[in-house]
Short mmCIF file of C-alpha atoms and ligand atoms in Angstrom, two decimals:
data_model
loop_
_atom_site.label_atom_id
_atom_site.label_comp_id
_atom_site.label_asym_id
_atom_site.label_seq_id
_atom_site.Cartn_x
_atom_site.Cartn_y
_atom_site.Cartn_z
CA UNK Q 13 -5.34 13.65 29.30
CA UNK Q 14 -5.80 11.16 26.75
CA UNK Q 15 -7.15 13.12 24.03
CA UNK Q 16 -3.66 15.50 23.52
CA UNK Q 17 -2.49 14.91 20.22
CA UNK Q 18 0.84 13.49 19.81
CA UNK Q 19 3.86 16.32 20.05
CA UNK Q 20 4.69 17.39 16.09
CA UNK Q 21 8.10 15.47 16.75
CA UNK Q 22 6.47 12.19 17.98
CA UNK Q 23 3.70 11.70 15.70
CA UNK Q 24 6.10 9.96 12.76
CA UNK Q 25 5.40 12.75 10.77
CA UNK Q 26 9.14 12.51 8.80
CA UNK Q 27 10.12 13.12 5.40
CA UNK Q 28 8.62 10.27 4.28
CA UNK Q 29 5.40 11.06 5.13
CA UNK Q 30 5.35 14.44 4.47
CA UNK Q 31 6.61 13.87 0.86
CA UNK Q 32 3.30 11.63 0.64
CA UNK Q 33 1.20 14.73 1.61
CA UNK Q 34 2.92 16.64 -0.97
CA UNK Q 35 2.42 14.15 -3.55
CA UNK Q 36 -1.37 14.55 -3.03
CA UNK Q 37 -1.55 17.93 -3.09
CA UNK Q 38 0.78 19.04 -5.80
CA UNK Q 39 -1.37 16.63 -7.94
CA UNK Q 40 -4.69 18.66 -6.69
CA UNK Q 41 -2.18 21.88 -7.01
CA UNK Q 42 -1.55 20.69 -10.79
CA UNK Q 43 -4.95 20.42 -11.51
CA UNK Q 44 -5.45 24.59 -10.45
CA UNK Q 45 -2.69 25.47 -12.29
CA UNK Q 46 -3.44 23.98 -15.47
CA UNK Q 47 -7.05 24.93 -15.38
CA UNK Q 48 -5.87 28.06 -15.19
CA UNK Q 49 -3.90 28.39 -17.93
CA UNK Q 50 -6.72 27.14 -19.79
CA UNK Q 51 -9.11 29.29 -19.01
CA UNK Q 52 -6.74 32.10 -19.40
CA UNK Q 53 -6.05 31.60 -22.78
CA UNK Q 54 -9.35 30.94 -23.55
CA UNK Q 55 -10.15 34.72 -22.36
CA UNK Q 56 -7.19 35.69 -24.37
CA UNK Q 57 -8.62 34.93 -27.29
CA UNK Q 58 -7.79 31.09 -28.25
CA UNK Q 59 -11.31 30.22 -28.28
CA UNK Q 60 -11.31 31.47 -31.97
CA UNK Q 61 -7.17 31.46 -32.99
CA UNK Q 62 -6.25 28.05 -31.54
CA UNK Q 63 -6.82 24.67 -31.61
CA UNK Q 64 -6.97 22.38 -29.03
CA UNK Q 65 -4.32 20.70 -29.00
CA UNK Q 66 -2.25 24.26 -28.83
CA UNK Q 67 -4.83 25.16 -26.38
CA UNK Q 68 -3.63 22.30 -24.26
CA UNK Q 69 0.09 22.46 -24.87
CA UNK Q 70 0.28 26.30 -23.42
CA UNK Q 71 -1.68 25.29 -20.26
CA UNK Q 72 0.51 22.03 -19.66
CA UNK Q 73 2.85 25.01 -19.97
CA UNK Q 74 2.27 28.30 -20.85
CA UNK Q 75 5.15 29.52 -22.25
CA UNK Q 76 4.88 32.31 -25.11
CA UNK Q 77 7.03 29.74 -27.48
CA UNK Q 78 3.62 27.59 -27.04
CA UNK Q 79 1.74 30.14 -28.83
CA UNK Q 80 4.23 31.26 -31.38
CA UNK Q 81 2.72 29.01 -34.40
CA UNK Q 82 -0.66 29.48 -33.71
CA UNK Q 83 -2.98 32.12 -35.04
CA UNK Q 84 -2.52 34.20 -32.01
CA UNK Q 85 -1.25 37.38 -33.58
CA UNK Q 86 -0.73 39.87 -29.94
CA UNK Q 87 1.66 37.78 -28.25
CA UNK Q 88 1.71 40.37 -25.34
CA UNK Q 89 -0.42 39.42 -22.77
CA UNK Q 90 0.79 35.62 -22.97
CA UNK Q 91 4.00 36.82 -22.20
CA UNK Q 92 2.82 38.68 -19.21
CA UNK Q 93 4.87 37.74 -15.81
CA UNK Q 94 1.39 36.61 -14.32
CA UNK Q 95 1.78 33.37 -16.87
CA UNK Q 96 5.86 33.26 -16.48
CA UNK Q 97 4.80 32.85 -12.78
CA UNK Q 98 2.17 30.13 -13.44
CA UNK Q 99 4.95 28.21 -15.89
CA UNK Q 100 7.34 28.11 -13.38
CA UNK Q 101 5.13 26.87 -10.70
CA UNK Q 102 3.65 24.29 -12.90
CA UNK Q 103 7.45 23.94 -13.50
CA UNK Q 104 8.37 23.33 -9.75
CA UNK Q 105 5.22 21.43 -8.37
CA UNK Q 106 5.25 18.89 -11.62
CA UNK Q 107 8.92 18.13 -11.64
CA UNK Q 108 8.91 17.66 -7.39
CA UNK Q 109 6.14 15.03 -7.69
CA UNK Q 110 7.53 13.28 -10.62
CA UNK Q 111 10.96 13.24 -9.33
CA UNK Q 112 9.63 11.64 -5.86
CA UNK Q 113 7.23 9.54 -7.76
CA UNK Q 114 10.13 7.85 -9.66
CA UNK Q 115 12.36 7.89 -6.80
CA UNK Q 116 9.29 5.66 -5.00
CA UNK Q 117 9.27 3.13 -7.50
CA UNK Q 118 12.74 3.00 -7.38
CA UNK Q 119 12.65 2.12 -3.81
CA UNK Q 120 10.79 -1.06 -4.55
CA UNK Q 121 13.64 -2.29 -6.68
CA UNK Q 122 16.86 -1.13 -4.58
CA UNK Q 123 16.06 -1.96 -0.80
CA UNK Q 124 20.17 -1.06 0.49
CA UNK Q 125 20.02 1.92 2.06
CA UNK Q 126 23.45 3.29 0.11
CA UNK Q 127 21.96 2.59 -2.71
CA UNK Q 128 18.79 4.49 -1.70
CA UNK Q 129 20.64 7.28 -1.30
CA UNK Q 130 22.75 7.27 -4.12
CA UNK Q 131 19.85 7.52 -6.09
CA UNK Q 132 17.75 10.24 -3.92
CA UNK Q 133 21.39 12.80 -4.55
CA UNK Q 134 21.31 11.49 -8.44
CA UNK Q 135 17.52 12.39 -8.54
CA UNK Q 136 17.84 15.99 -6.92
CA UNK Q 137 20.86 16.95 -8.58
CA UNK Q 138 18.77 15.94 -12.00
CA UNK Q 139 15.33 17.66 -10.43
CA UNK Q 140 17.78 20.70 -9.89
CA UNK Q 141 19.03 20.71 -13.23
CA UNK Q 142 15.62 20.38 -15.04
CA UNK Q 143 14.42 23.15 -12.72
CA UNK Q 144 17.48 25.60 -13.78
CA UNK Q 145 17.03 25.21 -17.21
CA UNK Q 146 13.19 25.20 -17.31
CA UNK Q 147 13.44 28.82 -15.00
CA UNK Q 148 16.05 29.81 -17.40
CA UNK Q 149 13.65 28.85 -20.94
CA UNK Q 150 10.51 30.51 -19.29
CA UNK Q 151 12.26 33.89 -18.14
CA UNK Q 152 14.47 34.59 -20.98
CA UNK Q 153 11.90 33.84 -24.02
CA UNK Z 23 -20.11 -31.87 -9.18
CA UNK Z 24 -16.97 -32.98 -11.47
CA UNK Z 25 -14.18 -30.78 -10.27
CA UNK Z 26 -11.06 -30.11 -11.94
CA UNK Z 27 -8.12 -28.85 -9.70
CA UNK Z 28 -4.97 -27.81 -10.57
CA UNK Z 29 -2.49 -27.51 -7.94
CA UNK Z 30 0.98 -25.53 -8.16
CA UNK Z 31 3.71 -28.16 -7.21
CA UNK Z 32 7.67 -27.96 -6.30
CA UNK Z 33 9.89 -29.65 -4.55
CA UNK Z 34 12.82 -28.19 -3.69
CA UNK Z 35 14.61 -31.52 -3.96
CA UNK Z 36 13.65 -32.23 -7.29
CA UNK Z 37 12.11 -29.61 -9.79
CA UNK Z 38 13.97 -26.19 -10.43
CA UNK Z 39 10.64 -24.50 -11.29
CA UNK Z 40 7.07 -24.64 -9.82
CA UNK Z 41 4.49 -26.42 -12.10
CA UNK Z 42 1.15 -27.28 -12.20
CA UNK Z 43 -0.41 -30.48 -11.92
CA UNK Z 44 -4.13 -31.24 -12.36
CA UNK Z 45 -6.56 -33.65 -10.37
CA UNK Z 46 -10.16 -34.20 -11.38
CA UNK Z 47 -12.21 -35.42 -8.39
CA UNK Z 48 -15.97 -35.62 -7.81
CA UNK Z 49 -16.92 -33.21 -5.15
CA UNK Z 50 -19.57 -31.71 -2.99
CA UNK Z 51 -20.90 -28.09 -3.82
CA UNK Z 52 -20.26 -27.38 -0.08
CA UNK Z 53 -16.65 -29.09 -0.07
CA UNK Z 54 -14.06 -27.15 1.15
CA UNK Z 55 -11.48 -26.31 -0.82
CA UNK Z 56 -9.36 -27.84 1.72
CA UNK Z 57 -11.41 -31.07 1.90
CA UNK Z 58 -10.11 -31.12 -1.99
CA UNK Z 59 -6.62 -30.86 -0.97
CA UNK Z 60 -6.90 -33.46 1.76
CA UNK Z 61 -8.45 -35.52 -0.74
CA UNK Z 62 -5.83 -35.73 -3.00
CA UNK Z 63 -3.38 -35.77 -0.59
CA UNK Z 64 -4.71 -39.07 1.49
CA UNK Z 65 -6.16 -41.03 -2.28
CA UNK Z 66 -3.97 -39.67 -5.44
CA UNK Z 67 -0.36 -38.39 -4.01
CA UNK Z 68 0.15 -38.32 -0.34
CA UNK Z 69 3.45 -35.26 -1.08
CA UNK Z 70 1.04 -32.87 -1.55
CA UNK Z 71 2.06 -30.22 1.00
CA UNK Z 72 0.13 -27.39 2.84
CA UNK Z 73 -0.36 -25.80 5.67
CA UNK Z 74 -3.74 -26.24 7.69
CA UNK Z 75 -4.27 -26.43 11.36
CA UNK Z 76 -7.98 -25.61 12.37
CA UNK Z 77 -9.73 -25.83 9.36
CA UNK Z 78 -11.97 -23.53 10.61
CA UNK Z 79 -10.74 -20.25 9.42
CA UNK Z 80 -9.39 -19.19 12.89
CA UNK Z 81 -5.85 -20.39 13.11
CA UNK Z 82 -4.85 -18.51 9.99
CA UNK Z 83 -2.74 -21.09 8.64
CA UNK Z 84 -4.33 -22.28 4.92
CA UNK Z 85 -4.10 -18.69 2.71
CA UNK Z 86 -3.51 -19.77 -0.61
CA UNK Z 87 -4.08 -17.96 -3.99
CA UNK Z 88 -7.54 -19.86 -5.35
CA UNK Z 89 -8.78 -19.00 -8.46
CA UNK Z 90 -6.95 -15.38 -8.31
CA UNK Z 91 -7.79 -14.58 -5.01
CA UNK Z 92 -5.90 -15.43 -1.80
CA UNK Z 93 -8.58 -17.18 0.18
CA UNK Z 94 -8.51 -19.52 3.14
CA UNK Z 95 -9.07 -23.13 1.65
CA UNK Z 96 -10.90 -24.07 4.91
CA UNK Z 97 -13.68 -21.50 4.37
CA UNK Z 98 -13.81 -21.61 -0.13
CA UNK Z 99 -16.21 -23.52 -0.79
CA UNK Z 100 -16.42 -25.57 -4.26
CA UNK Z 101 -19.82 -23.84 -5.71
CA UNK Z 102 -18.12 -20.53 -4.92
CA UNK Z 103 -15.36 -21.46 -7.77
CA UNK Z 104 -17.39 -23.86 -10.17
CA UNK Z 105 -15.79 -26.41 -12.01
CA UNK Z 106 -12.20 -25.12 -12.42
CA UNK Z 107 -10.66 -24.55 -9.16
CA UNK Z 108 -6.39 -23.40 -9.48
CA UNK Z 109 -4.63 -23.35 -6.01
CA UNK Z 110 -1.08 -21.73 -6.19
CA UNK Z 111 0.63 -20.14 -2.47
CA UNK Z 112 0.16 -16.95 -1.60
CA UNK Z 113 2.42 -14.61 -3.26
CA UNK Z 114 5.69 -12.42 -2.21
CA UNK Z 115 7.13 -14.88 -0.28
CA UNK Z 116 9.54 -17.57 -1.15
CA UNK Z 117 7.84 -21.29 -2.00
CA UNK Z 118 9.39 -23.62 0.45
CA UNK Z 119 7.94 -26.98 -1.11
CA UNK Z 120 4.18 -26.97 -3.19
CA UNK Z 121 1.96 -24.78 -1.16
CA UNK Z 122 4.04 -23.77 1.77
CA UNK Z 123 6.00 -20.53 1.68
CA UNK Z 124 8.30 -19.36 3.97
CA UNK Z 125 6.46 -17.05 6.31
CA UNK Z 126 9.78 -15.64 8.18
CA UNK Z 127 9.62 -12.14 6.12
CA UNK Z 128 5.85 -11.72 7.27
CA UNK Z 129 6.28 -12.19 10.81
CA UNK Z 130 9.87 -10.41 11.04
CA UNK Z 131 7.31 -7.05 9.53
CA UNK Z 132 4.72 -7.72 12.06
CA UNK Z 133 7.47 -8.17 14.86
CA UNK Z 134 8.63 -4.77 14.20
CA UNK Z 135 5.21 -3.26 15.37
CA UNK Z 136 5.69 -4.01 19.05
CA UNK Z 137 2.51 -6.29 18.29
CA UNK Z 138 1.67 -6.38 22.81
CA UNK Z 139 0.32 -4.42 25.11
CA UNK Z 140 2.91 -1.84 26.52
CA UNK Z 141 1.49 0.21 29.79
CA UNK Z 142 3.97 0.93 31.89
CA UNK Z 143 1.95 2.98 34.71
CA UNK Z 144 1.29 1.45 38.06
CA UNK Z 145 -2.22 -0.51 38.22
CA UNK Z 146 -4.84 1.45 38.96
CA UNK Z 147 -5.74 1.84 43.01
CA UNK Z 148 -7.73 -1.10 43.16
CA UNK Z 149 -5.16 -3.22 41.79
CA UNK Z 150 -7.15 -4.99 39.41
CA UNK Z 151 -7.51 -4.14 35.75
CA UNK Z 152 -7.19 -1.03 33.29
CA UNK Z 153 -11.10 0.14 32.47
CA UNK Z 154 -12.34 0.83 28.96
CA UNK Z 155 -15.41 2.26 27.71
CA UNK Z 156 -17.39 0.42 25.13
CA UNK Z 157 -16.92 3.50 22.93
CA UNK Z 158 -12.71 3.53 23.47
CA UNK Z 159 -13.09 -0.16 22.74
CA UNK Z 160 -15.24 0.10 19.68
CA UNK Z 161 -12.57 1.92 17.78
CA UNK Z 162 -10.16 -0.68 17.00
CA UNK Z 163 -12.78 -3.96 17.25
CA UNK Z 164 -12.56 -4.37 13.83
CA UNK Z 165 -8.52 -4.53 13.88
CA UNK Z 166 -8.43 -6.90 16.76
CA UNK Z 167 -9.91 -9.99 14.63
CA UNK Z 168 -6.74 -10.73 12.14
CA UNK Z 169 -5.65 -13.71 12.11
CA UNK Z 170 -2.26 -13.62 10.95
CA UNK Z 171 -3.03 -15.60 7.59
CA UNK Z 172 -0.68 -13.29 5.42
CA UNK Z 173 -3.84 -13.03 2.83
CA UNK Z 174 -3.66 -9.20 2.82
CA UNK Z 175 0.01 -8.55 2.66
CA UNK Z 176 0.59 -10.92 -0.24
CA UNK Z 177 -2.06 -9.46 -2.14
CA UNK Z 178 -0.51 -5.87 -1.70
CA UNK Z 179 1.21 -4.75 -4.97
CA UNK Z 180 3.94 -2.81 -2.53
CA UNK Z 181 4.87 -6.00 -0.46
CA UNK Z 182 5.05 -7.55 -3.82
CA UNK Z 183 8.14 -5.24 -4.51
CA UNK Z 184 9.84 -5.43 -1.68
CA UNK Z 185 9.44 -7.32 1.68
CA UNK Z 186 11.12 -4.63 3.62
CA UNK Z 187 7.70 -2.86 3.21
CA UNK Z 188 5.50 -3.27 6.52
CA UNK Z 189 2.75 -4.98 4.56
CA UNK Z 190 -1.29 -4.60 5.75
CA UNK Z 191 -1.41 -7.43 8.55
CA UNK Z 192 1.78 -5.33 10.40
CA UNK Z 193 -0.13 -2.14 9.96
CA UNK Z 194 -3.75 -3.76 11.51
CA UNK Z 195 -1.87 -4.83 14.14
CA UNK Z 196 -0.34 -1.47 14.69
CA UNK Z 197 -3.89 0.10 14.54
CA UNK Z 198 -4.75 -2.19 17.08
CA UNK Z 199 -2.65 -1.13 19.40
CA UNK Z 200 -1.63 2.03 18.41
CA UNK Z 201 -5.74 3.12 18.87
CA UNK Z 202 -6.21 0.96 22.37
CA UNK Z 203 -6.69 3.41 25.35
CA UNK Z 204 -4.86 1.78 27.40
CA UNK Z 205 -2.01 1.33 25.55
CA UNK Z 206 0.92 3.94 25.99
CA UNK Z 207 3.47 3.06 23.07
CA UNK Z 208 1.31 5.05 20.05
CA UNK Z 209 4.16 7.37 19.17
CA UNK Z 210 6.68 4.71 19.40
CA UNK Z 211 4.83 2.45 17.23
CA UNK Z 212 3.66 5.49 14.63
CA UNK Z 213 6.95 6.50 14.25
CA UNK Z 214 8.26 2.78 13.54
CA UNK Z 215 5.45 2.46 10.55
CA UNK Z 216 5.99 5.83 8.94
CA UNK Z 217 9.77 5.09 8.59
CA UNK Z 218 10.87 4.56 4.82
CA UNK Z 219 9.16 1.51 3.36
CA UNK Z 220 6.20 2.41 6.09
CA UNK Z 221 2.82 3.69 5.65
CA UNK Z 222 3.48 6.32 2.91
CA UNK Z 223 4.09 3.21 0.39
CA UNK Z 224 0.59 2.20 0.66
CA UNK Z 225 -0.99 3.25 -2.50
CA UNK Z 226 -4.73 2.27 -1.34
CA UNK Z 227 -4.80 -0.14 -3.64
CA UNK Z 228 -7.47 -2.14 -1.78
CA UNK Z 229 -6.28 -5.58 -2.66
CA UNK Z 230 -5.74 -6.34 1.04
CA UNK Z 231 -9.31 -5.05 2.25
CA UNK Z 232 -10.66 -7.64 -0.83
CA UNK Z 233 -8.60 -10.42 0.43
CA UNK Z 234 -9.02 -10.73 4.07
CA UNK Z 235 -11.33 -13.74 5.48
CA UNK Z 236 -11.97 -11.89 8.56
CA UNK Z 237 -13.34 -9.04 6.63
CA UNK Z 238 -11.35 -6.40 8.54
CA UNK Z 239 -11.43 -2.97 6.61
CA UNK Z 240 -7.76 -2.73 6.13
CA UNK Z 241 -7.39 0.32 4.00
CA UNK Z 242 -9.81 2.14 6.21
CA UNK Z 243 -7.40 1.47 9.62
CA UNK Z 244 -4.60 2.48 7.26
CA UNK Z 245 -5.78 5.90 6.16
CA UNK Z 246 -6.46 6.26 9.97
CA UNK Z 247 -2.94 5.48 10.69
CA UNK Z 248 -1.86 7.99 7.92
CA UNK Z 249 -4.12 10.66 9.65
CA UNK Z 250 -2.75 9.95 13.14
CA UNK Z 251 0.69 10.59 11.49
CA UNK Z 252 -0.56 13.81 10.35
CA UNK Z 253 -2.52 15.20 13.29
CA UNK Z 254 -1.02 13.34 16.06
CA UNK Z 255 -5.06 13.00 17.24
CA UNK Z 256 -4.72 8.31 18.40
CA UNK Z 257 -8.03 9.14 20.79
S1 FES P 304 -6.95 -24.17 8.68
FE1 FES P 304 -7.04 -22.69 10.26
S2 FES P 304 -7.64 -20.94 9.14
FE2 FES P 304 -7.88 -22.49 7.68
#
């Protein structure tokens, strides 16, 4: 009888904790996404039309404006919605772990809890924001 | 060997800052840091203050940072340092006069843990005492030999910022429990360390598994917590 795990509920598996899962594995996620933006764009031909810096910049993000001033001269395929869909991932995943990342360290400055939470609703409202117009930039250009 | 040892001083009734002030003394290689201390407190300046009890590294009462590391001064030895030896108190807590801090915010943390025994079944039929096999007991042995010396949590970075953060020593004593057999209060106590300023503000920074006399492998019980948070498996 002693070796039941603890009920879900009863385990202290909150928020808290559950945001320091996430943490961990959006930065593993991160890692996938970006690696495959690179490779993609490799097979799309950037092995020989950009350098690596641009290389970089489009799988950080890979937006078609990241490609625009290279030598890249079909734009097509990096516009495709298979790469829209990987931007706005990277989009989601990187902006949720910074947000909570800087909403960590401010924890260890402001220990009231009204002032916690003043800054968790100033934090999502700006995560929102930065998500709206990031969706908006990669669908529309 | 000549030793030079600078001390942190401050006294509240006097100096508005800390200082340091610096005693050179001729000294064993095997002297105790805290046979230094008691030197200079009985021949050079008897205000010195510390803390020390057992002097044996048991009662927990001597951390102190020496030479960048919190240590206990009764088990530092002076060829272990060399010449230059720098005591200052442990760190995160408030300096209550030269070496003494005030340990209130420590043991208010490690209150919070429910840090006894909680069964509240009825004895078992013989009436005497709750078995355990060597293997149920082996799991938290290692947890069950702090000795409350505060060396761990004021090396931790995250107690550092704020003392409403649990700190190592309230977590090992947590693992302790929350891992006994016989104990029946594991979900209460998981769910008190994973609140805000719990568990998820360790960042495994190791500091506390370096500092710790007793040698107790602190980040290992607290990634153990973490997965007992996460699969609810205590045993
Ligand atoms: S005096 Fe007791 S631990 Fe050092």
């Amino acid at each position: 009888m002693k070796n039941k795990p603890l009920p879900l509920l009863k385990r202290g598996l909150n928020f808290e904790m559950l945001m320091w899962i996430f943490t961990r594995l959006s930065a593993l996620g991160m890692y996938v996404l970006i690696l495959t933006a690179a490779v993609g764009a490799l097979v799309m031909g950037a092995r020989t039309q950009m350098n690596i810096a641009d290389v970089l910049r489009w799988s950080f993000m890979p937006n078609t404006t990241h490609v625009q001033s290279t030598n890249i001269v079909a734009i097509d395929p990096w516009a495709h919605a298979f790469w829209k869909t990987v931007a706005s991932l990277t989009l989601l995943v990187a902006t949720a772990h910074g947000i909570h990342g800087l909403v960590v360290i401010a924890d260890d400055y402001i220990i009231k809890p009204l002032g916690r939470n003043i800054i968790r609703i100033i934090s999502i409202l700006f995560m929102l924001a930065m998500i709206s117009i990031g969706l908006y930039i990669i669908w529309t250009s | 060997m000549q030793v030079t040892l600078k001390i942190f001083r401050y006294d509240p009734e006097k100096d508005t800052n800390g200082h340091y002030e610096t005693y050179s003394m001729q000294a064993e290689p095997t002297d105790r840091v805290l046979d230094m201390l008691e030197f200079v407190k009985g021949t050079i300046d008897g205000t010195l203050s510390f803390r020390r009890s057992c002097a044996h590294g048991i009662c927990g009462s001597d951390a102190m940072l020496i030479n960048g590391s919190n240590r206990l001064a009764c088990k530092t030895l002076a060829q272990e340092l060399g010449n230059e030896i720098t005591v200052a108190p442990i760190m995160g807590l408030k300096v209550i006069k030269d070496l003494i801090v005030d340990m209130e915010p420590f043991f208010n943390n490690y209150k919070e843990v429910l840090p006894y025994f909680i069964n509240e079944s009825p004895l078992p039929e013989d009436g005497k005492e709750r078995l355990q096999s060597q293997e149920a007991r082996a799991v938290f042995d290692d947890t069950t030999k702090c000795i409350l010396c505060a060396a761990c949590t004021t090396s931790c970075p995250s107690f550092w910022a704020s003392d409403d953060y649990f700190g190592p020593a309230a977590f090992v004593t947590a693992h302790r429990f929350i891992f006994d057999s016989r104990d029946e209060a594991a979900s209460e106590r998981l769910q008190i360390i994973s609140e805000t300023s719990g568990l998820a503000r360790c960042h495994t920074v190791f500091n506390c598994t370096m500092a710790c006399p007793r040698e107790i492998q602190i980040t290992k019980a607290i990634g153990e917590l973490k997965l007992a948070t996460i699969t609810g498996k205590v045993r």
